[in-house]
């Protein structure tokens, strides 16, 4: 018997790791060995995370990367990484460090070198940036803020249901680090985009995403132009930032699976 390939799902800001549960069930049915470890400090449940935001606060990009790198080092084989939003950035960093067999980065946060800064992205992150002290805090969204940043492509009712079910406070530090990336030569948001020996990468984009608009993902794709490794792009024109958790998640998951199969993974 062959050992199932491990798949690590990496969540982004404001969503709990358990939001990947439908994906985990699907990938297990497809013969993989999936799991969704939380970020450092993440409590086990949404309720605990909301009750203990201080455990989540002040974790930066490097902390999160090293947290997942340690998990990967405990595996028998390199995993496939699937990350959403900031999880997509983390997946790209780990792939660039040759710590993954492949990666799927879904509406991934801006990496160093990506210049477009759409107004909708600024508005989506304003709850964090409006107070510089939030760099060392965990910040929660309101249902209205979640609706703009995540749930704009689904009904208000569905957006509110997703907000109640999956949202948790998020550390402000990664956003401040990403915002300063192009002014910091040693930014933790830097990814080794020139690595030609890494595994394949798929960048996915929601065409209605306010938080990570398509222009950001296409600019990310251009950062990989000096790598000979497989780097591909897929767009879902009618989806927003909630595309991994809303009622249309299966279309995105099936596209990721089909791409992995094309890569013989």
Tab-separated table of C-alpha atoms in Angstrom:
chain	number	residue	atom	x	y	z
A	1	UNK	CA	0.000	0.000	0.000
A	2	UNK	CA	1.197	3.502	-0.780
A	3	UNK	CA	1.232	6.072	2.005
A	4	UNK	CA	-1.342	8.819	1.399
A	5	UNK	CA	0.155	12.197	0.527
A	6	UNK	CA	-0.254	14.667	3.396
A	7	UNK	CA	-2.153	17.868	2.654
A	8	UNK	CA	-1.859	20.808	5.054
A	9	UNK	CA	-4.568	23.457	4.914
A	10	UNK	CA	-3.478	26.884	6.156
A	11	UNK	CA	-6.119	29.428	7.079
A	12	UNK	CA	-5.766	33.183	6.800
A	13	UNK	CA	-6.749	36.064	9.032
A	14	UNK	CA	-10.154	36.057	10.752
A	15	UNK	CA	-11.019	32.429	9.977
A	16	UNK	CA	-10.554	29.456	12.287
A	17	UNK	CA	-8.739	26.338	11.101
A	18	UNK	CA	-11.940	24.296	11.455
A	19	UNK	CA	-13.373	26.262	8.515
A	20	UNK	CA	-11.437	23.774	6.339
A	21	UNK	CA	-13.517	20.797	7.558
A	22	UNK	CA	-15.452	20.268	4.283
A	23	UNK	CA	-12.184	20.350	2.343
A	24	UNK	CA	-10.595	17.870	4.737
A	25	UNK	CA	-13.493	15.440	4.274
A	26	UNK	CA	-13.289	15.763	0.480
A	27	UNK	CA	-9.515	15.322	0.287
A	28	UNK	CA	-9.655	12.313	2.606
A	29	UNK	CA	-12.257	10.740	0.305
A	30	UNK	CA	-9.837	11.392	-2.588
A	31	UNK	CA	-7.116	9.381	-0.869
A	32	UNK	CA	-5.016	12.132	0.711
A	33	UNK	CA	-4.041	12.543	4.376
A	34	UNK	CA	-5.388	16.035	5.121
A	35	UNK	CA	-5.136	18.186	8.234
A	36	UNK	CA	-5.610	21.842	9.148
A	37	UNK	CA	-3.310	22.885	11.983
A	38	UNK	CA	-4.064	26.342	13.332
A	39	UNK	CA	-1.677	29.252	13.555
A	40	UNK	CA	0.536	29.538	16.663
A	41	UNK	CA	-1.642	30.441	19.629
A	42	UNK	CA	-4.899	29.457	17.932
A	43	UNK	CA	-7.285	27.765	20.382
A	44	UNK	CA	-9.007	24.564	19.284
A	45	UNK	CA	-12.453	26.062	18.722
A	46	UNK	CA	-14.010	29.260	17.404
A	47	UNK	CA	-15.595	29.952	20.801
A	48	UNK	CA	-12.272	29.614	22.626
A	49	UNK	CA	-10.544	31.857	20.094
A	50	UNK	CA	-13.147	34.568	20.576
A	51	UNK	CA	-12.847	34.273	24.341
A	52	UNK	CA	-9.019	34.393	24.325
A	53	UNK	CA	-7.870	36.879	21.678
A	54	UNK	CA	-4.631	37.555	23.573
A	55	UNK	CA	-3.413	34.033	22.688
A	56	UNK	CA	-3.646	34.953	18.989
A	57	UNK	CA	-2.128	38.441	19.224
A	58	UNK	CA	1.375	39.487	18.127
A	59	UNK	CA	2.224	36.486	15.936
A	60	UNK	CA	3.988	37.672	12.776
A	61	UNK	CA	4.649	36.064	9.401
A	62	UNK	CA	7.952	34.461	10.441
A	63	UNK	CA	6.304	32.955	13.544
A	64	UNK	CA	3.618	31.357	11.409
A	65	UNK	CA	6.061	30.079	8.784
A	66	UNK	CA	8.277	28.469	11.408
A	67	UNK	CA	5.224	26.954	13.119
A	68	UNK	CA	4.202	25.155	9.920
A	69	UNK	CA	7.806	24.316	9.023
A	70	UNK	CA	8.114	22.484	12.329
A	71	UNK	CA	4.942	20.535	11.556
A	72	UNK	CA	6.287	19.641	8.097
A	73	UNK	CA	9.601	18.474	9.533
A	74	UNK	CA	7.619	15.950	11.571
A	75	UNK	CA	6.080	14.361	8.460
A	76	UNK	CA	7.500	11.397	6.555
A	77	UNK	CA	7.000	13.057	3.164
A	78	UNK	CA	6.660	16.619	1.914
A	79	UNK	CA	3.036	17.769	1.999
A	80	UNK	CA	0.839	19.569	-0.471
A	81	UNK	CA	-0.047	22.982	0.964
A	82	UNK	CA	-3.373	24.712	0.389
A	83	UNK	CA	-3.589	28.192	1.849
A	84	UNK	CA	-6.185	30.933	1.786
A	85	UNK	CA	-5.432	34.659	2.084
A	86	UNK	CA	-2.456	35.037	4.459
A	87	UNK	CA	-2.357	31.253	4.479
A	88	UNK	CA	-1.681	31.501	0.752
A	89	UNK	CA	1.321	33.713	1.409
A	90	UNK	CA	2.581	31.276	4.069
A	91	UNK	CA	2.174	28.383	1.612
A	92	UNK	CA	4.227	30.247	-1.006
A	93	UNK	CA	7.014	30.966	1.477
A	94	UNK	CA	7.193	27.307	2.518
A	95	UNK	CA	7.120	26.142	-1.114
A	96	UNK	CA	9.952	28.550	-1.926
A	97	UNK	CA	11.925	26.989	0.925
A	98	UNK	CA	11.431	23.518	-0.623
A	99	UNK	CA	9.231	22.420	2.276
A	100	UNK	CA	6.282	21.351	0.124
A	101	UNK	CA	5.603	19.055	-2.818
A	102	UNK	CA	3.209	21.646	-4.278
A	103	UNK	CA	1.066	24.559	-3.186
A	104	UNK	CA	-2.320	26.046	-3.985
A	105	UNK	CA	-2.548	29.679	-2.891
A	106	UNK	CA	-6.141	30.953	-2.885
A	107	UNK	CA	-6.666	34.730	-2.858
A	108	UNK	CA	-3.205	34.953	-1.314
A	109	UNK	CA	-2.096	38.035	0.601
A	110	UNK	CA	0.419	40.320	-1.107
A	111	UNK	CA	4.015	39.164	-1.090
A	112	UNK	CA	6.997	41.517	-1.266
A	113	UNK	CA	7.337	42.990	-4.749
A	114	UNK	CA	3.614	43.147	-5.494
A	115	UNK	CA	2.763	46.815	-6.001
A	116	UNK	CA	-0.990	47.176	-6.721
A	117	UNK	CA	-2.897	48.414	-3.666
A	118	UNK	CA	-6.569	48.624	-4.649
A	119	UNK	CA	-8.876	50.836	-2.593
A	120	UNK	CA	-11.101	47.891	-1.715
A	121	UNK	CA	-8.113	46.132	-0.121
A	122	UNK	CA	-7.382	49.218	1.969
A	123	UNK	CA	-10.992	49.394	3.119
A	124	UNK	CA	-11.061	45.669	3.949
A	125	UNK	CA	-8.022	46.004	6.228
A	126	UNK	CA	-8.949	49.374	7.762
A	127	UNK	CA	-10.192	47.756	11.006
A	128	UNK	CA	-6.550	46.873	11.688
A	129	UNK	CA	-4.716	49.879	10.241
A	130	UNK	CA	-6.899	52.547	11.846
A	131	UNK	CA	-4.912	52.109	15.081
A	132	UNK	CA	-1.110	51.570	15.032
A	133	UNK	CA	-1.359	49.793	18.379
A	134	UNK	CA	-3.220	46.988	16.604
A	135	UNK	CA	0.151	45.685	15.391
A	136	UNK	CA	0.479	43.942	18.743
A	137	UNK	CA	-3.193	43.117	19.243
A	138	UNK	CA	-5.757	40.691	17.901
A	139	UNK	CA	-8.528	42.488	16.024
A	140	UNK	CA	-12.067	41.279	15.372
A	141	UNK	CA	-14.346	42.169	12.472
A	142	UNK	CA	-17.987	43.182	12.749
A	143	UNK	CA	-20.560	41.377	10.613
A	144	UNK	CA	-20.695	44.449	8.354
A	145	UNK	CA	-16.907	44.533	7.951
A	146	UNK	CA	-16.892	40.797	7.199
A	147	UNK	CA	-19.597	41.330	4.594
A	148	UNK	CA	-17.382	43.793	2.716
A	149	UNK	CA	-14.087	41.925	3.134
A	150	UNK	CA	-15.322	38.340	2.679
A	151	UNK	CA	-19.022	37.950	1.936
A	152	UNK	CA	-19.745	40.507	-0.782
A	153	UNK	CA	-20.323	37.865	-3.481
A	154	UNK	CA	-22.902	35.889	-1.475
A	155	UNK	CA	-26.224	36.900	0.075
A	156	UNK	CA	-26.211	39.002	3.223
A	157	UNK	CA	-27.858	36.092	5.057
A	158	UNK	CA	-25.117	33.672	4.026
A	159	UNK	CA	-22.416	36.203	4.860
A	160	UNK	CA	-23.863	36.657	8.347
A	161	UNK	CA	-24.055	32.885	8.845
A	162	UNK	CA	-20.412	32.448	7.798
A	163	UNK	CA	-19.424	35.274	10.132
A	164	UNK	CA	-21.154	33.631	13.089
A	165	UNK	CA	-19.793	30.184	12.342
A	166	UNK	CA	-16.143	30.720	11.461
A	167	UNK	CA	-14.735	34.135	12.359
A	168	UNK	CA	-12.164	34.692	15.097
A	169	UNK	CA	-9.908	37.622	16.078
A	170	UNK	CA	-6.798	37.982	13.938
A	171	UNK	CA	-3.312	39.239	14.778
A	172	UNK	CA	-2.632	42.652	13.294
A	173	UNK	CA	1.106	42.077	12.988
A	174	UNK	CA	1.115	40.195	9.629
A	175	UNK	CA	-0.852	42.998	7.968
A	176	UNK	CA	1.564	45.652	9.208
A	177	UNK	CA	4.497	43.520	8.025
A	178	UNK	CA	2.975	43.027	4.571
A	179	UNK	CA	2.132	46.722	4.264
A	180	UNK	CA	5.788	47.658	4.858
A	181	UNK	CA	7.212	44.836	2.720
A	182	UNK	CA	8.324	46.922	-0.251
A	183	UNK	CA	10.216	49.317	2.042
A	184	UNK	CA	12.008	46.580	3.997
A	185	UNK	CA	14.807	44.612	2.272
A	186	UNK	CA	14.473	41.884	4.903
A	187	UNK	CA	10.678	41.752	4.953
A	188	UNK	CA	9.116	38.519	6.225
A	189	UNK	CA	6.678	38.872	3.297
A	190	UNK	CA	9.502	38.080	0.875
A	191	UNK	CA	9.085	34.815	-1.049
A	192	UNK	CA	11.755	33.006	-3.054
A	193	UNK	CA	9.903	33.424	-6.336
A	194	UNK	CA	13.008	32.621	-8.415
A	195	UNK	CA	13.353	29.059	-7.095
A	196	UNK	CA	13.206	26.831	-10.185
A	197	UNK	CA	13.589	23.601	-8.239
A	198	UNK	CA	10.456	23.959	-6.142
A	199	UNK	CA	7.215	22.075	-6.613
A	200	UNK	CA	4.330	23.403	-8.743
A	201	UNK	CA	2.226	26.369	-7.629
A	202	UNK	CA	-1.351	27.291	-8.463
A	203	UNK	CA	-2.529	30.832	-7.732
A	204	UNK	CA	-6.323	31.096	-7.481
A	205	UNK	CA	-8.276	34.349	-7.557
A	206	UNK	CA	-11.852	35.374	-6.898
A	207	UNK	CA	-12.915	37.963	-9.456
A	208	UNK	CA	-15.105	39.812	-6.930
A	209	UNK	CA	-12.621	39.662	-4.055
A	210	UNK	CA	-12.399	42.968	-2.181
A	211	UNK	CA	-9.573	41.927	0.161
A	212	UNK	CA	-7.214	40.434	-2.439
A	213	UNK	CA	-8.469	41.681	-5.816
A	214	UNK	CA	-7.536	39.854	-9.007
A	215	UNK	CA	-4.983	42.559	-9.890
A	216	UNK	CA	-3.001	41.562	-6.800
A	217	UNK	CA	-2.967	37.868	-7.709
A	218	UNK	CA	-1.968	38.603	-11.324
A	219	UNK	CA	0.846	40.846	-10.034
A	220	UNK	CA	1.914	37.961	-7.774
A	221	UNK	CA	2.027	35.656	-10.801
A	222	UNK	CA	4.431	38.076	-12.526
A	223	UNK	CA	6.801	37.812	-9.563
A	224	UNK	CA	7.438	34.191	-10.585
A	225	UNK	CA	8.501	35.009	-14.155
A	226	UNK	CA	12.156	34.138	-13.438
A	227	UNK	CA	11.335	30.637	-12.161
A	228	UNK	CA	11.197	27.639	-14.476
A	229	UNK	CA	8.968	25.742	-12.035
A	230	UNK	CA	5.279	25.272	-12.834
A	231	UNK	CA	3.287	28.366	-11.844
A	232	UNK	CA	-0.316	28.623	-12.986
A	233	UNK	CA	-3.295	30.917	-12.470
A	234	UNK	CA	-6.995	30.161	-12.129
A	235	UNK	CA	-9.793	32.689	-11.762
A	236	UNK	CA	-13.325	32.349	-10.420
A	237	UNK	CA	-14.975	35.506	-11.805
A	238	UNK	CA	-18.052	35.498	-9.566
A	239	UNK	CA	-16.402	34.657	-6.225
A	240	UNK	CA	-15.270	36.837	-3.342
A	241	UNK	CA	-12.861	36.287	-0.454
A	242	UNK	CA	-15.214	33.774	1.193
A	243	UNK	CA	-14.738	31.322	-1.698
A	244	UNK	CA	-13.181	28.615	0.515
A	245	UNK	CA	-16.027	28.581	3.048
A	246	UNK	CA	-19.213	29.690	1.307
A	247	UNK	CA	-21.782	27.616	-0.592
A	248	UNK	CA	-19.584	27.591	-3.695
A	249	UNK	CA	-16.516	26.090	-1.982
A	250	UNK	CA	-16.809	22.758	-3.794
A	251	UNK	CA	-16.139	24.328	-7.211
A	252	UNK	CA	-12.884	25.767	-5.872
A	253	UNK	CA	-11.910	22.525	-4.132
A	254	UNK	CA	-12.647	20.452	-7.235
A	255	UNK	CA	-10.502	22.807	-9.327
A	256	UNK	CA	-7.631	22.405	-6.860
A	257	UNK	CA	-7.983	18.617	-6.936
A	258	UNK	CA	-8.074	18.526	-10.735
A	259	UNK	CA	-4.931	20.659	-10.891
A	260	UNK	CA	-3.122	18.404	-8.395
A	261	UNK	CA	-4.064	15.363	-10.475
A	262	UNK	CA	-2.654	17.087	-13.581
A	263	UNK	CA	0.587	17.506	-11.643
A	264	UNK	CA	0.483	13.745	-10.849
A	265	UNK	CA	0.088	14.509	-7.164
